[in-house]
mmCIF file of C-alpha atoms in Angstrom:
data_model
loop_
_atom_site.group_PDB
_atom_site.id
_atom_site.type_symbol
_atom_site.label_atom_id
_atom_site.label_comp_id
_atom_site.label_asym_id
_atom_site.label_seq_id
_atom_site.Cartn_x
_atom_site.Cartn_y
_atom_site.Cartn_z
ATOM 1 C CA GLY A 1 0.145 0.020 0.137
ATOM 2 C CA ALA A 2 0.847 3.926 -0.013
ATOM 3 C CA VAL A 3 2.047 4.128 -3.650
ATOM 4 C CA VAL A 4 2.942 7.361 -5.136
ATOM 5 C CA SER A 5 3.159 7.881 -8.988
ATOM 6 C CA GLN A 6 4.812 10.325 -11.016
ATOM 7 C CA HIS A 7 4.442 10.953 -14.526
ATOM 8 C CA PRO A 8 6.213 11.572 -16.839
ATOM 9 C CA SER A 9 9.356 9.784 -15.318
ATOM 10 C CA TRP A 10 11.302 12.086 -17.264
ATOM 11 C CA VAL A 11 10.692 14.849 -19.937
ATOM 12 C CA ILE A 12 13.115 17.220 -22.389
ATOM 13 C CA CYS A 13 11.217 20.728 -23.316
ATOM 14 C CA LYS A 14 12.682 23.511 -25.219
ATOM 15 C CA SER A 15 13.612 26.450 -23.231
ATOM 16 C CA GLY A 16 10.595 28.846 -22.780
ATOM 17 C CA THR A 17 7.414 26.204 -23.190
ATOM 18 C CA SER A 18 5.799 24.659 -20.267
ATOM 19 C CA VAL A 19 6.033 21.358 -19.069
ATOM 20 C CA LYS A 20 3.331 19.466 -16.208
ATOM 21 C CA ILE A 21 3.848 16.650 -13.783
ATOM 22 C CA GLU A 22 1.336 14.845 -12.525
ATOM 23 C CA CYS A 23 1.969 12.862 -8.899
ATOM 24 C CA ARG A 24 -0.707 10.698 -7.943
ATOM 25 C CA SER A 25 -1.697 8.713 -4.737
ATOM 26 C CA LEU A 26 -2.645 5.678 -5.904
ATOM 27 C CA ASP A 27 -3.911 3.646 -2.905
ATOM 28 C CA PHE A 28 -4.316 6.365 -0.128
ATOM 29 C CA GLN A 29 -6.085 9.721 -0.143
ATOM 30 C CA ALA A 30 -3.310 12.574 -0.053
ATOM 31 C CA THR A 31 -4.746 15.504 2.228
ATOM 32 C CA THR A 32 -1.098 17.149 1.759
ATOM 33 C CA MET A 33 1.056 17.165 -1.183
ATOM 34 C CA PHE A 34 4.522 17.794 -1.210
ATOM 35 C CA TRP A 35 6.914 19.237 -4.160
ATOM 36 C CA TYR A 36 10.688 18.865 -3.919
ATOM 37 C CA ARG A 37 13.640 19.246 -6.290
ATOM 38 C CA GLN A 38 16.670 17.304 -5.996
ATOM 39 C CA PHE A 39 19.977 18.732 -7.894
ATOM 40 C CA PRO A 40 22.739 16.127 -8.790
ATOM 41 C CA LYS A 41 24.813 14.940 -5.609
ATOM 42 C CA GLN A 42 22.584 17.564 -3.722
ATOM 43 C CA SER A 43 19.779 16.914 -0.783
ATOM 44 C CA LEU A 44 16.056 17.335 -1.947
ATOM 45 C CA MET A 45 14.558 20.620 -0.979
ATOM 46 C CA LEU A 46 11.256 20.731 -0.466
ATOM 47 C CA MET A 47 9.679 23.749 -2.957
ATOM 48 C CA ALA A 48 5.788 23.846 -1.733
ATOM 49 C CA THR A 49 3.175 22.412 0.042
ATOM 50 C CA SER A 50 -0.383 22.030 -1.343
ATOM 51 C CA ASN A 51 -3.617 20.971 0.896
ATOM 52 C CA GLU A 52 -6.401 19.350 -1.253
ATOM 53 C CA GLY A 53 -8.597 22.321 -2.055
ATOM 54 C CA SER A 54 -6.011 25.187 -1.110
ATOM 55 C CA LYS A 55 -3.781 27.293 -2.238
ATOM 56 C CA ALA A 56 0.097 25.790 -2.477
ATOM 57 C CA THR A 57 2.361 27.483 0.403
ATOM 58 C CA TYR A 58 5.906 28.147 -1.233
ATOM 59 C CA GLU A 59 9.294 27.727 0.549
ATOM 60 C CA GLN A 60 10.715 31.072 0.303
ATOM 61 C CA GLY A 61 12.951 31.797 -2.642
ATOM 62 C CA VAL A 62 10.605 29.536 -4.759
ATOM 63 C CA GLU A 63 8.888 31.197 -7.619
ATOM 64 C CA LYS A 64 5.160 30.852 -7.116
ATOM 65 C CA ASP A 65 4.479 32.045 -10.804
ATOM 66 C CA LYS A 66 6.754 29.880 -12.240
ATOM 67 C CA PHE A 67 6.085 26.410 -10.431
ATOM 68 C CA LEU A 68 2.033 26.203 -10.319
ATOM 69 C CA ILE A 69 1.066 23.808 -8.030
ATOM 70 C CA ASN A 70 -2.700 22.385 -8.387
ATOM 71 C CA HIS A 71 -4.414 19.930 -5.870
ATOM 72 C CA ALA A 72 -7.458 19.508 -7.129
ATOM 73 C CA SER A 73 -8.529 16.318 -5.847
ATOM 74 C CA LEU A 74 -7.373 13.864 -3.045
ATOM 75 C CA THR A 75 -5.179 11.925 -5.638
ATOM 76 C CA LEU A 76 -3.481 14.038 -8.198
ATOM 77 C CA SER A 77 -1.600 16.926 -7.867
ATOM 78 C CA THR A 78 0.263 18.916 -10.350
ATOM 79 C CA LEU A 79 3.489 20.781 -10.992
ATOM 80 C CA THR A 80 3.946 23.267 -13.889
ATOM 81 C CA VAL A 81 6.783 24.805 -14.638
ATOM 82 C CA THR A 82 6.244 27.754 -16.675
ATOM 83 C CA SER A 83 8.351 29.177 -19.013
ATOM 84 C CA ALA A 84 10.957 26.700 -18.658
ATOM 85 C CA HIS A 85 14.595 27.702 -18.931
ATOM 86 C CA PRO A 86 17.791 25.390 -18.594
ATOM 87 C CA GLU A 87 18.384 26.543 -15.038
ATOM 88 C CA ASP A 88 15.111 24.645 -14.096
ATOM 89 C CA SER A 89 16.381 21.045 -15.144
ATOM 90 C CA SER A 90 16.442 19.124 -12.110
ATOM 91 C CA PHE A 91 14.769 16.377 -10.601
ATOM 92 C CA TYR A 92 11.470 16.659 -8.978
ATOM 93 C CA ILE A 93 9.949 14.321 -6.665
ATOM 94 C CA CYS A 94 6.622 14.299 -5.020
ATOM 95 C CA SER A 95 5.316 13.193 -1.929
ATOM 96 C CA ALA A 96 1.744 12.691 -0.058
ATOM 97 C CA ARG A 97 0.574 12.332 3.231
ATOM 98 C CA ASP A 98 -2.409 10.893 4.579
ATOM 99 C CA GLN A 99 -3.521 12.311 7.898
ATOM 100 C CA GLY A 100 -6.565 9.896 8.000
ATOM 101 C CA THR A 101 -3.768 7.129 9.049
ATOM 102 C CA GLY A 102 -2.446 8.690 11.835
ATOM 103 C CA LEU A 103 1.004 7.680 10.896
ATOM 104 C CA GLU A 104 1.761 10.911 9.440
ATOM 105 C CA GLU A 105 4.226 9.605 6.955
ATOM 106 C CA GLN A 106 5.634 10.535 3.938
ATOM 107 C CA TYR A 107 5.324 8.691 0.492
ATOM 108 C CA PHE A 108 7.746 9.731 -2.044
ATOM 109 C CA GLY A 109 7.046 9.279 -5.974
ATOM 110 C CA PRO A 110 10.038 7.901 -8.163
ATOM 111 C CA GLY A 111 10.659 11.282 -9.328
ATOM 112 C CA THR A 112 10.469 13.228 -12.655
ATOM 113 C CA ARG A 113 13.919 13.888 -14.706
ATOM 114 C CA LEU A 114 13.239 17.417 -16.343
ATOM 115 C CA THR A 115 15.898 18.692 -18.874
ATOM 116 C CA VAL A 116 15.218 21.963 -20.428
ATOM 117 C CA THR A 117 17.103 22.899 -23.817
ATOM 118 C CA ALA B 1 20.071 27.517 11.438
ATOM 119 C CA GLN B 2 18.449 24.160 11.047
ATOM 120 C CA SER B 3 20.286 21.303 8.701
ATOM 121 C CA VAL B 4 21.514 18.415 8.634
ATOM 122 C CA THR B 5 25.482 16.874 7.744
ATOM 123 C CA GLN B 6 25.630 13.399 6.057
ATOM 124 C CA PRO B 7 29.775 13.498 6.546
ATOM 125 C CA ASP B 8 30.064 10.592 4.342
ATOM 126 C CA ILE B 9 29.363 11.318 0.676
ATOM 127 C CA HIS B 10 30.252 7.698 -0.236
ATOM 128 C CA ILE B 11 30.676 4.753 1.278
ATOM 129 C CA THR B 12 31.830 1.235 0.234
ATOM 130 C CA VAL B 13 31.611 -1.909 2.161
ATOM 131 C CA SER B 14 31.832 -6.047 1.306
ATOM 132 C CA GLU B 15 28.735 -7.671 1.214
ATOM 133 C CA GLY B 16 28.662 -9.364 4.997
ATOM 134 C CA ALA B 17 30.115 -6.495 6.626
ATOM 135 C CA SER B 18 28.633 -4.060 9.236
ATOM 136 C CA LEU B 19 27.799 -0.722 8.259
ATOM 137 C CA GLU B 20 27.039 2.744 9.380
ATOM 138 C CA LEU B 21 25.949 5.889 7.997
ATOM 139 C CA ARG B 22 26.498 8.720 9.678
ATOM 140 C CA CYS B 23 24.301 11.942 10.592
ATOM 141 C CA ASN B 24 24.404 14.993 12.520
ATOM 142 C CA TYR B 25 21.999 17.420 12.511
ATOM 143 C CA SER B 26 21.569 21.093 14.133
ATOM 144 C CA TYR B 27 18.119 21.936 15.221
ATOM 145 C CA GLY B 28 16.347 24.358 17.386
ATOM 146 C CA ALA B 29 14.183 21.668 19.330
ATOM 147 C CA THR B 30 14.014 17.916 19.967
ATOM 148 C CA PRO B 31 12.945 17.198 15.925
ATOM 149 C CA TYR B 32 11.382 14.243 14.506
ATOM 150 C CA LEU B 33 14.241 12.108 12.521
ATOM 151 C CA PHE B 34 14.340 10.100 9.788
ATOM 152 C CA TRP B 35 16.310 7.707 6.908
ATOM 153 C CA TYR B 36 15.418 6.959 3.978
ATOM 154 C CA VAL B 37 16.686 4.961 1.038
ATOM 155 C CA GLN B 38 16.530 6.020 -2.385
ATOM 156 C CA SER B 39 16.780 3.077 -5.210
ATOM 157 C CA PRO B 40 17.284 4.299 -8.966
ATOM 158 C CA GLY B 41 13.859 4.858 -10.731
ATOM 159 C CA GLN B 42 12.208 4.394 -7.426
ATOM 160 C CA GLY B 43 10.823 6.810 -4.888
ATOM 161 C CA LEU B 44 12.663 7.338 -1.411
ATOM 162 C CA GLN B 45 11.320 4.577 1.172
ATOM 163 C CA LEU B 46 11.264 5.457 5.115
ATOM 164 C CA LEU B 47 13.280 2.828 6.700
ATOM 165 C CA LEU B 48 13.069 4.331 10.021
ATOM 166 C CA LYS B 49 11.810 7.347 12.211
ATOM 167 C CA TYR B 50 12.150 8.610 15.658
ATOM 168 C CA PHE B 51 9.585 10.595 17.411
ATOM 169 C CA SER B 52 10.173 10.091 21.070
ATOM 170 C CA GLY B 53 10.757 7.396 23.462
ATOM 171 C CA ASP B 54 13.045 4.864 23.136
ATOM 172 C CA THR B 55 16.420 5.874 21.498
ATOM 173 C CA LEU B 56 17.225 2.863 19.470
ATOM 174 C CA VAL B 57 14.532 2.631 16.968
ATOM 175 C CA GLN B 58 14.243 -0.483 14.782
ATOM 176 C CA GLY B 59 13.591 -0.192 10.953
ATOM 177 C CA ILE B 60 12.766 -2.410 8.056
ATOM 178 C CA LYS B 61 15.437 -4.821 6.023
ATOM 179 C CA GLY B 62 17.456 -4.852 9.308
ATOM 180 C CA PHE B 63 18.371 -1.454 9.662
ATOM 181 C CA GLU B 64 18.699 0.261 13.124
ATOM 182 C CA ALA B 65 19.045 3.699 14.534
ATOM 183 C CA GLU B 66 20.426 5.333 17.299
ATOM 184 C CA PHE B 67 19.480 8.970 18.682
ATOM 185 C CA LYS B 68 21.839 10.933 20.803
ATOM 186 C CA ARG B 69 20.371 13.699 21.823
ATOM 187 C CA SER B 70 24.345 14.831 23.723
ATOM 188 C CA GLN B 71 26.033 14.481 19.935
ATOM 189 C CA SER B 72 22.823 15.658 18.037
ATOM 190 C CA SER B 73 23.682 12.308 15.676
ATOM 191 C CA PHE B 74 20.997 9.458 14.499
ATOM 192 C CA ASN B 75 23.575 7.328 13.094
ATOM 193 C CA LEU B 76 21.599 4.610 11.041
ATOM 194 C CA ARG B 77 23.600 1.127 11.474
ATOM 195 C CA LYS B 78 22.837 -2.186 9.729
ATOM 196 C CA PRO B 79 25.467 -5.402 11.356
ATOM 197 C CA SER B 80 25.381 -7.241 7.815
ATOM 198 C CA VAL B 81 25.144 -5.737 4.817
ATOM 199 C CA HIS B 82 23.475 -7.387 1.518
ATOM 200 C CA TRP B 83 24.359 -6.241 -1.829
ATOM 201 C CA SER B 84 20.450 -5.146 -2.302
ATOM 202 C CA ASP B 85 21.307 -2.439 0.352
ATOM 203 C CA ALA B 86 23.022 -0.395 -2.699
ATOM 204 C CA ALA B 87 21.393 2.959 -2.787
ATOM 205 C CA GLU B 88 21.597 6.014 -1.775
ATOM 206 C CA TYR B 89 20.803 6.865 2.309
ATOM 207 C CA PHE B 90 19.002 10.066 3.570
ATOM 208 C CA CYS B 91 18.985 11.482 6.664
ATOM 209 C CA ALA B 92 16.053 13.734 7.239
ATOM 210 C CA VAL B 93 14.814 15.975 10.655
ATOM 211 C CA GLY B 94 11.768 18.409 10.940
ATOM 212 C CA ALA B 95 9.585 19.718 13.692
ATOM 213 C CA ASN B 96 6.992 17.358 12.768
ATOM 214 C CA THR B 97 6.389 15.299 9.429
ATOM 215 C CA ASP B 98 6.126 17.970 7.173
ATOM 216 C CA LYS B 99 8.890 20.482 6.377
ATOM 217 C CA LEU B 100 11.473 17.454 6.284
ATOM 218 C CA ILE B 101 14.970 18.839 5.915
ATOM 219 C CA PHE B 102 17.275 16.513 4.238
ATOM 220 C CA GLY B 103 21.055 15.908 4.085
ATOM 221 C CA THR B 104 22.794 15.655 0.964
ATOM 222 C CA GLY B 105 22.494 11.531 0.976
ATOM 223 C CA THR B 106 25.584 8.975 1.519
ATOM 224 C CA ARG B 107 25.943 6.505 -1.860
ATOM 225 C CA LEU B 108 26.606 3.227 -0.449
ATOM 226 C CA GLN B 109 28.281 0.732 -2.753
ATOM 227 C CA VAL B 110 28.547 -3.047 -1.561
ATOM 228 C CA PHE B 111 31.274 -5.038 -3.144
ATOM 229 C CA PRO B 112 30.612 -9.153 -3.124
#
């Protein structure tokens, strides 16, 4: 149980275009979802936290107009990188948490590698 | 400032040998502490966590970790490493289970 999927697993896009990454909780209701960014040989950095039906809360330094997060349902959150630039190339990881389980544990997706050319 | 330090970027051990991965943290209050493992193509998997109580916690896959408040450490151990343990290991800390601060990770390589 507690599986989180991400789609696509990798994507290449041209500079200036937008790309959407999906994060789905497959067997539980994700009341809260998190988006992380991981640079090579570096740790995961939390970008934003989203609660279903609410606006996302962005961490300091993360441009909310560039990284659009939507958490419209209890099983799906999307991250849209708008007007992507090569410096946005990174590994994006989502995680989901179900407050109803009482376990308060984040379950992580496998990540999406974004390359902007 | 809140931070997590994993001093060892890369560790190589022989299969069957014991393992200890180091994690030190800087945090203003008693933190929640976690160890995750990341295998290629897979999401981070929680190995174990410490919230309170017994400072020696047991996790999955034969891993354990000990919280030492005086040393601000939460080192991960395994008495006998298997080849399948080769992966990237991350230590994380947080005030709860939401805003986790991750270390830079330790890559474990296991030789037969």
